[in-house]
Amino acid sequence: MEQENIILHTEEMVREQLLNEKSGHDWYHIERVTKTARKLAKEENANLFIVTIAALLHDLADDKVVESEEQGLATIQNWLESQKVMEEDIQHIISIIKHMSFKGGNGIPLRTIEGKVVQDADRLDAIGAVGIARCFLFSGQKGQPIYDPDIEVREEMSKEQYRNEKSSAIHHFYEKLLKLKDLMNTDTGRKLAKERHQFMLQYLEQFFEEIHE
């Protein structure tokens, strides 16, 4: 019952924080990721409480959403302490959130099954039909074009280049989204990613067919 109350309180807090977020990292993204993460956790025998809390809180320290990743992590730690979460669990949750982001392909591999599950769930929400919608929403929020044929696709980049250099929504498919299928950590994640990956390939084929008519 205590863990269930912590989850409920955390849901309420995150919903209030992110309900009106405009970049595709809103409460509904959190809700989807948490639902998927719990599904993966049951398949992969991961700690359901750790997975649920990490999934709920993960974007409160994302520099796409908050000004300071360090301040975001401190806020998360303070929240977990206020909810009387065990220190060992707090450090596990913080570690997952700190290292799960793509960061231009420069992220550190996650060590625990709980971290792998949450990362897979977050990446699954970045691909397929929902992922396509979020990609264009985020690109528009950043002032990027749908597509610019004069921009080169970046094969390698630093976190700073990934965040700040000129790009487009379509380029984001090649620089991140199409790579995620092969970066899944779990068997369940890989199975779910395959169909979503194929849908993105079909979308891109149709996109380029239309612009080259």
mmCIF file of C-alpha atoms in Angstrom:
data_model
loop_
_atom_site.group_PDB
_atom_site.id
_atom_site.type_symbol
_atom_site.label_atom_id
_atom_site.label_comp_id
_atom_site.label_asym_id
_atom_site.label_seq_id
_atom_site.Cartn_x
_atom_site.Cartn_y
_atom_site.Cartn_z
ATOM 1 C CA MET A 1 0.000 0.000 0.000
ATOM 2 C CA GLU A 2 2.855 2.410 0.819
ATOM 3 C CA GLN A 3 4.429 1.984 -2.616
ATOM 4 C CA GLU A 4 1.041 2.382 -4.285
ATOM 5 C CA ASN A 5 0.552 5.698 -2.464
ATOM 6 C CA ILE A 6 3.997 6.906 -3.552
ATOM 7 C CA ILE A 7 3.133 6.049 -7.148
ATOM 8 C CA LEU A 8 -0.210 7.879 -6.919
ATOM 9 C CA HIS A 9 1.367 10.983 -5.379
ATOM 10 C CA THR A 10 4.123 10.950 -8.014
ATOM 11 C CA GLU A 11 1.588 10.639 -10.836
ATOM 12 C CA GLU A 12 -0.292 13.669 -9.499
ATOM 13 C CA MET A 13 2.872 15.746 -9.176
ATOM 14 C CA VAL A 14 4.227 14.904 -12.642
ATOM 15 C CA ARG A 15 0.845 15.431 -14.283
ATOM 16 C CA GLU A 16 0.675 18.903 -12.772
ATOM 17 C CA GLN A 17 4.229 19.682 -13.920
ATOM 18 C CA LEU A 18 3.977 18.416 -17.504
ATOM 19 C CA LEU A 19 0.316 18.537 -18.533
ATOM 20 C CA ASN A 20 0.840 21.668 -20.662
ATOM 21 C CA GLU A 21 4.355 20.883 -21.919
ATOM 22 C CA LYS A 22 4.523 21.616 -25.672
ATOM 23 C CA SER A 23 7.475 19.652 -27.079
ATOM 24 C CA GLY A 24 6.053 16.116 -27.004
ATOM 25 C CA HIS A 25 7.394 15.388 -23.511
ATOM 26 C CA ASP A 26 4.053 16.082 -21.863
ATOM 27 C CA TRP A 27 2.044 14.113 -19.315
ATOM 28 C CA TYR A 28 0.533 11.903 -22.011
ATOM 29 C CA HIS A 29 4.024 10.864 -23.118
ATOM 30 C CA ILE A 30 4.837 10.034 -19.487
ATOM 31 C CA GLU A 31 1.594 8.064 -19.181
ATOM 32 C CA ARG A 32 2.367 6.011 -22.302
ATOM 33 C CA VAL A 33 5.967 5.355 -21.295
ATOM 34 C CA THR A 34 4.933 4.278 -17.794
ATOM 35 C CA LYS A 35 2.294 1.899 -19.138
ATOM 36 C CA THR A 36 4.777 0.355 -21.584
ATOM 37 C CA ALA A 37 7.525 0.188 -18.955
ATOM 38 C CA ARG A 38 5.236 -1.691 -16.567
ATOM 39 C CA LYS A 39 4.364 -4.131 -19.356
ATOM 40 C CA LEU A 40 8.058 -4.707 -20.109
ATOM 41 C CA ALA A 41 8.884 -5.007 -16.397
ATOM 42 C CA LYS A 42 6.431 -7.874 -15.992
ATOM 43 C CA GLU A 43 7.861 -9.646 -19.057
ATOM 44 C CA GLU A 44 11.476 -9.106 -17.983
ATOM 45 C CA ASN A 45 11.026 -9.736 -14.220
ATOM 46 C CA ALA A 46 12.124 -6.208 -13.268
ATOM 47 C CA ASN A 47 11.245 -4.390 -10.027
ATOM 48 C CA LEU A 48 7.862 -2.858 -10.824
ATOM 49 C CA PHE A 49 8.110 -0.046 -8.270
ATOM 50 C CA ILE A 50 11.535 1.163 -9.460
ATOM 51 C CA VAL A 51 10.441 0.973 -13.101
ATOM 52 C CA THR A 52 7.179 2.834 -12.481
ATOM 53 C CA ILE A 53 8.720 5.687 -10.492
ATOM 54 C CA ALA A 54 11.661 6.114 -12.896
ATOM 55 C CA ALA A 55 9.292 6.179 -15.881
ATOM 56 C CA LEU A 56 7.039 8.752 -14.211
ATOM 57 C CA LEU A 57 9.909 11.081 -13.276
ATOM 58 C CA HIS A 58 12.327 10.653 -16.191
ATOM 59 C CA ASP A 59 11.564 13.867 -18.107
ATOM 60 C CA LEU A 60 11.784 16.128 -15.058
ATOM 61 C CA ALA A 61 15.578 16.066 -15.523
ATOM 62 C CA ASP A 62 15.664 16.136 -19.344
ATOM 63 C CA ASP A 63 17.366 19.242 -20.740
ATOM 64 C CA LYS A 64 14.785 19.312 -23.527
ATOM 65 C CA VAL A 65 12.196 20.056 -20.840
ATOM 66 C CA VAL A 66 14.000 21.753 -17.953
ATOM 67 C CA GLU A 67 16.702 24.427 -17.980
ATOM 68 C CA SER A 68 19.143 22.495 -15.777
ATOM 69 C CA GLU A 69 19.574 18.725 -15.734
ATOM 70 C CA GLU A 70 21.425 18.979 -12.412
ATOM 71 C CA GLN A 71 18.626 20.988 -10.818
ATOM 72 C CA GLY A 72 16.090 18.546 -12.239
ATOM 73 C CA LEU A 73 17.913 15.600 -10.649
ATOM 74 C CA ALA A 74 18.075 17.449 -7.328
ATOM 75 C CA THR A 75 14.338 18.141 -7.500
ATOM 76 C CA ILE A 76 13.668 14.457 -8.181
ATOM 77 C CA GLN A 77 15.860 13.410 -5.252
ATOM 78 C CA ASN A 78 14.090 15.850 -2.933
ATOM 79 C CA TRP A 79 10.725 14.517 -4.074
ATOM 80 C CA LEU A 80 11.687 10.896 -3.472
ATOM 81 C CA GLU A 81 13.076 11.743 -0.047
ATOM 82 C CA SER A 82 9.835 13.548 0.822
ATOM 83 C CA GLN A 83 7.955 10.376 -0.113
ATOM 84 C CA LYS A 84 10.166 8.317 2.217
ATOM 85 C CA VAL A 85 11.573 6.166 -0.595
ATOM 86 C CA MET A 86 14.501 4.032 0.583
ATOM 87 C CA GLU A 87 17.913 5.593 -0.143
ATOM 88 C CA GLU A 88 19.046 2.559 -2.162
ATOM 89 C CA ASP A 89 15.965 2.858 -4.371
ATOM 90 C CA ILE A 90 16.451 6.626 -4.745
ATOM 91 C CA GLN A 91 19.987 6.163 -6.037
ATOM 92 C CA HIS A 92 18.829 3.446 -8.438
ATOM 93 C CA ILE A 93 16.034 5.649 -9.803
ATOM 94 C CA ILE A 94 18.340 8.675 -10.141
ATOM 95 C CA SER A 95 20.939 6.581 -11.987
ATOM 96 C CA ILE A 96 18.321 5.367 -14.470
ATOM 97 C CA ILE A 97 17.033 8.873 -15.164
ATOM 98 C CA LYS A 98 20.540 10.335 -15.442
ATOM 99 C CA HIS A 99 21.751 7.853 -18.051
ATOM 100 C CA MET A 100 18.720 6.870 -20.137
ATOM 101 C CA SER A 101 18.673 9.720 -22.686
ATOM 102 C CA PHE A 102 19.955 9.187 -26.265
ATOM 103 C CA LYS A 103 22.167 12.346 -26.211
ATOM 104 C CA GLY A 104 23.173 12.049 -29.860
ATOM 105 C CA GLY A 105 24.150 8.412 -29.400
ATOM 106 C CA ASN A 106 26.551 9.268 -26.579
ATOM 107 C CA GLY A 107 24.576 7.839 -23.657
ATOM 108 C CA ILE A 108 26.150 5.425 -21.163
ATOM 109 C CA PRO A 109 24.716 1.862 -21.323
ATOM 110 C CA LEU A 110 22.371 1.116 -18.444
ATOM 111 C CA ARG A 111 23.423 -1.695 -16.126
ATOM 112 C CA THR A 112 20.215 -2.864 -14.417
ATOM 113 C CA ILE A 113 17.187 -4.549 -15.944
ATOM 114 C CA GLU A 114 15.014 -1.767 -14.484
ATOM 115 C CA GLY A 115 17.033 0.867 -16.336
ATOM 116 C CA LYS A 116 16.968 -1.122 -19.559
ATOM 117 C CA VAL A 117 13.196 -1.535 -19.316
ATOM 118 C CA VAL A 118 12.522 2.187 -18.766
ATOM 119 C CA GLN A 119 14.897 3.173 -21.561
ATOM 120 C CA ASP A 120 13.214 0.737 -23.961
ATOM 121 C CA ALA A 121 9.777 2.082 -23.055
ATOM 122 C CA ASP A 122 10.900 5.675 -23.649
ATOM 123 C CA ARG A 123 12.489 4.752 -26.975
ATOM 124 C CA LEU A 124 9.398 2.874 -28.102
ATOM 125 C CA ASP A 125 7.412 6.089 -27.665
ATOM 126 C CA ALA A 126 9.917 7.818 -29.974
ATOM 127 C CA ILE A 127 9.234 5.503 -32.932
ATOM 128 C CA GLY A 128 6.211 4.311 -34.902
ATOM 129 C CA ALA A 129 3.124 6.467 -35.483
ATOM 130 C CA VAL A 130 3.356 8.232 -32.127
ATOM 131 C CA GLY A 131 7.075 8.785 -32.613
ATOM 132 C CA ILE A 132 6.498 10.405 -36.008
ATOM 133 C CA ALA A 133 3.933 12.775 -34.508
ATOM 134 C CA ARG A 134 6.272 13.668 -31.635
ATOM 135 C CA CYS A 135 9.181 14.209 -34.018
ATOM 136 C CA PHE A 136 7.318 16.863 -36.020
ATOM 137 C CA LEU A 137 5.932 18.482 -32.875
ATOM 138 C CA PHE A 138 9.417 18.775 -31.344
ATOM 139 C CA SER A 139 10.988 20.041 -34.581
ATOM 140 C CA GLY A 140 8.285 22.691 -34.924
ATOM 141 C CA GLN A 141 8.763 23.754 -31.325
ATOM 142 C CA LYS A 142 12.484 24.214 -32.036
ATOM 143 C CA GLY A 143 11.782 26.151 -35.252
ATOM 144 C CA GLN A 144 13.224 23.453 -37.519
ATOM 145 C CA PRO A 145 11.858 22.797 -41.033
ATOM 146 C CA ILE A 146 10.058 19.620 -42.076
ATOM 147 C CA TYR A 147 12.912 18.861 -44.472
ATOM 148 C CA ASP A 148 15.907 20.712 -45.906
ATOM 149 C CA PRO A 149 17.726 18.808 -48.694
ATOM 150 C CA ASP A 150 20.800 21.028 -48.314
ATOM 151 C CA ILE A 151 21.514 19.787 -44.780
ATOM 152 C CA GLU A 152 23.779 16.743 -44.438
ATOM 153 C CA VAL A 153 22.706 13.836 -42.255
ATOM 154 C CA ARG A 154 25.082 13.704 -39.271
ATOM 155 C CA GLU A 155 26.549 10.245 -38.697
ATOM 156 C CA GLU A 156 28.428 11.190 -35.532
ATOM 157 C CA MET A 157 27.849 14.149 -33.230
ATOM 158 C CA SER A 158 28.405 15.370 -29.706
ATOM 159 C CA LYS A 159 25.523 16.006 -27.336
ATOM 160 C CA GLU A 160 25.939 19.748 -27.989
ATOM 161 C CA GLN A 161 25.854 19.264 -31.766
ATOM 162 C CA TYR A 162 22.827 16.997 -31.466
ATOM 163 C CA ARG A 163 20.969 19.603 -29.427
ATOM 164 C CA ASN A 164 22.049 22.819 -31.177
ATOM 165 C CA GLU A 165 23.119 22.360 -34.788
ATOM 166 C CA LYS A 166 20.746 23.031 -37.691
ATOM 167 C CA SER A 167 18.641 20.019 -38.628
ATOM 168 C CA SER A 168 15.135 19.046 -39.777
ATOM 169 C CA ALA A 169 12.370 16.674 -38.743
ATOM 170 C CA ILE A 170 13.185 14.224 -41.543
ATOM 171 C CA HIS A 171 16.886 14.308 -40.669
ATOM 172 C CA HIS A 172 15.953 13.307 -37.111
ATOM 173 C CA PHE A 173 14.710 9.969 -38.455
ATOM 174 C CA TYR A 174 18.171 9.136 -39.787
ATOM 175 C CA GLU A 175 20.116 10.657 -36.917
ATOM 176 C CA LYS A 176 18.138 8.972 -34.128
ATOM 177 C CA LEU A 177 14.758 7.327 -34.711
ATOM 178 C CA LEU A 178 15.839 4.651 -37.206
ATOM 179 C CA LYS A 179 18.724 3.687 -34.920
ATOM 180 C CA LEU A 180 16.543 2.896 -31.917
ATOM 181 C CA LYS A 181 15.341 -0.538 -33.060
ATOM 182 C CA ASP A 182 18.871 -1.910 -32.813
ATOM 183 C CA LEU A 183 19.517 -0.165 -29.491
ATOM 184 C CA MET A 184 16.707 -1.912 -27.610
ATOM 185 C CA ASN A 185 17.893 -3.666 -24.460
ATOM 186 C CA THR A 186 15.233 -6.334 -23.922
ATOM 187 C CA ASP A 187 13.701 -9.112 -26.000
ATOM 188 C CA THR A 188 10.240 -7.640 -25.455
ATOM 189 C CA GLY A 189 11.436 -4.177 -26.486
ATOM 190 C CA ARG A 190 13.009 -5.542 -29.659
ATOM 191 C CA LYS A 191 9.802 -7.313 -30.641
ATOM 192 C CA LEU A 192 7.690 -4.180 -30.157
ATOM 193 C CA ALA A 193 10.236 -1.984 -31.948
ATOM 194 C CA LYS A 194 10.306 -4.067 -35.140
ATOM 195 C CA GLU A 195 6.776 -3.181 -36.287
ATOM 196 C CA ARG A 196 7.131 0.487 -35.349
ATOM 197 C CA HIS A 197 10.451 0.706 -37.204
ATOM 198 C CA GLN A 198 8.875 -0.749 -40.329
ATOM 199 C CA PHE A 199 6.066 1.813 -40.166
ATOM 200 C CA MET A 200 8.633 4.643 -40.120
ATOM 201 C CA LEU A 201 10.378 3.215 -43.182
ATOM 202 C CA GLN A 202 7.044 3.081 -45.012
ATOM 203 C CA TYR A 203 6.321 6.677 -43.990
ATOM 204 C CA LEU A 204 9.682 7.921 -45.282
ATOM 205 C CA GLU A 205 9.219 6.066 -48.565
ATOM 206 C CA GLN A 206 5.853 7.779 -49.043
ATOM 207 C CA PHE A 207 7.279 11.171 -47.984
ATOM 208 C CA PHE A 208 10.066 11.124 -50.559
ATOM 209 C CA GLU A 209 7.761 9.753 -53.247
ATOM 210 C CA GLU A 210 5.433 12.732 -52.718
ATOM 211 C CA ILE A 211 8.122 15.434 -52.701
ATOM 212 C CA HIS A 212 9.767 14.031 -55.843
ATOM 213 C CA GLU A 213 6.578 13.762 -57.918
#
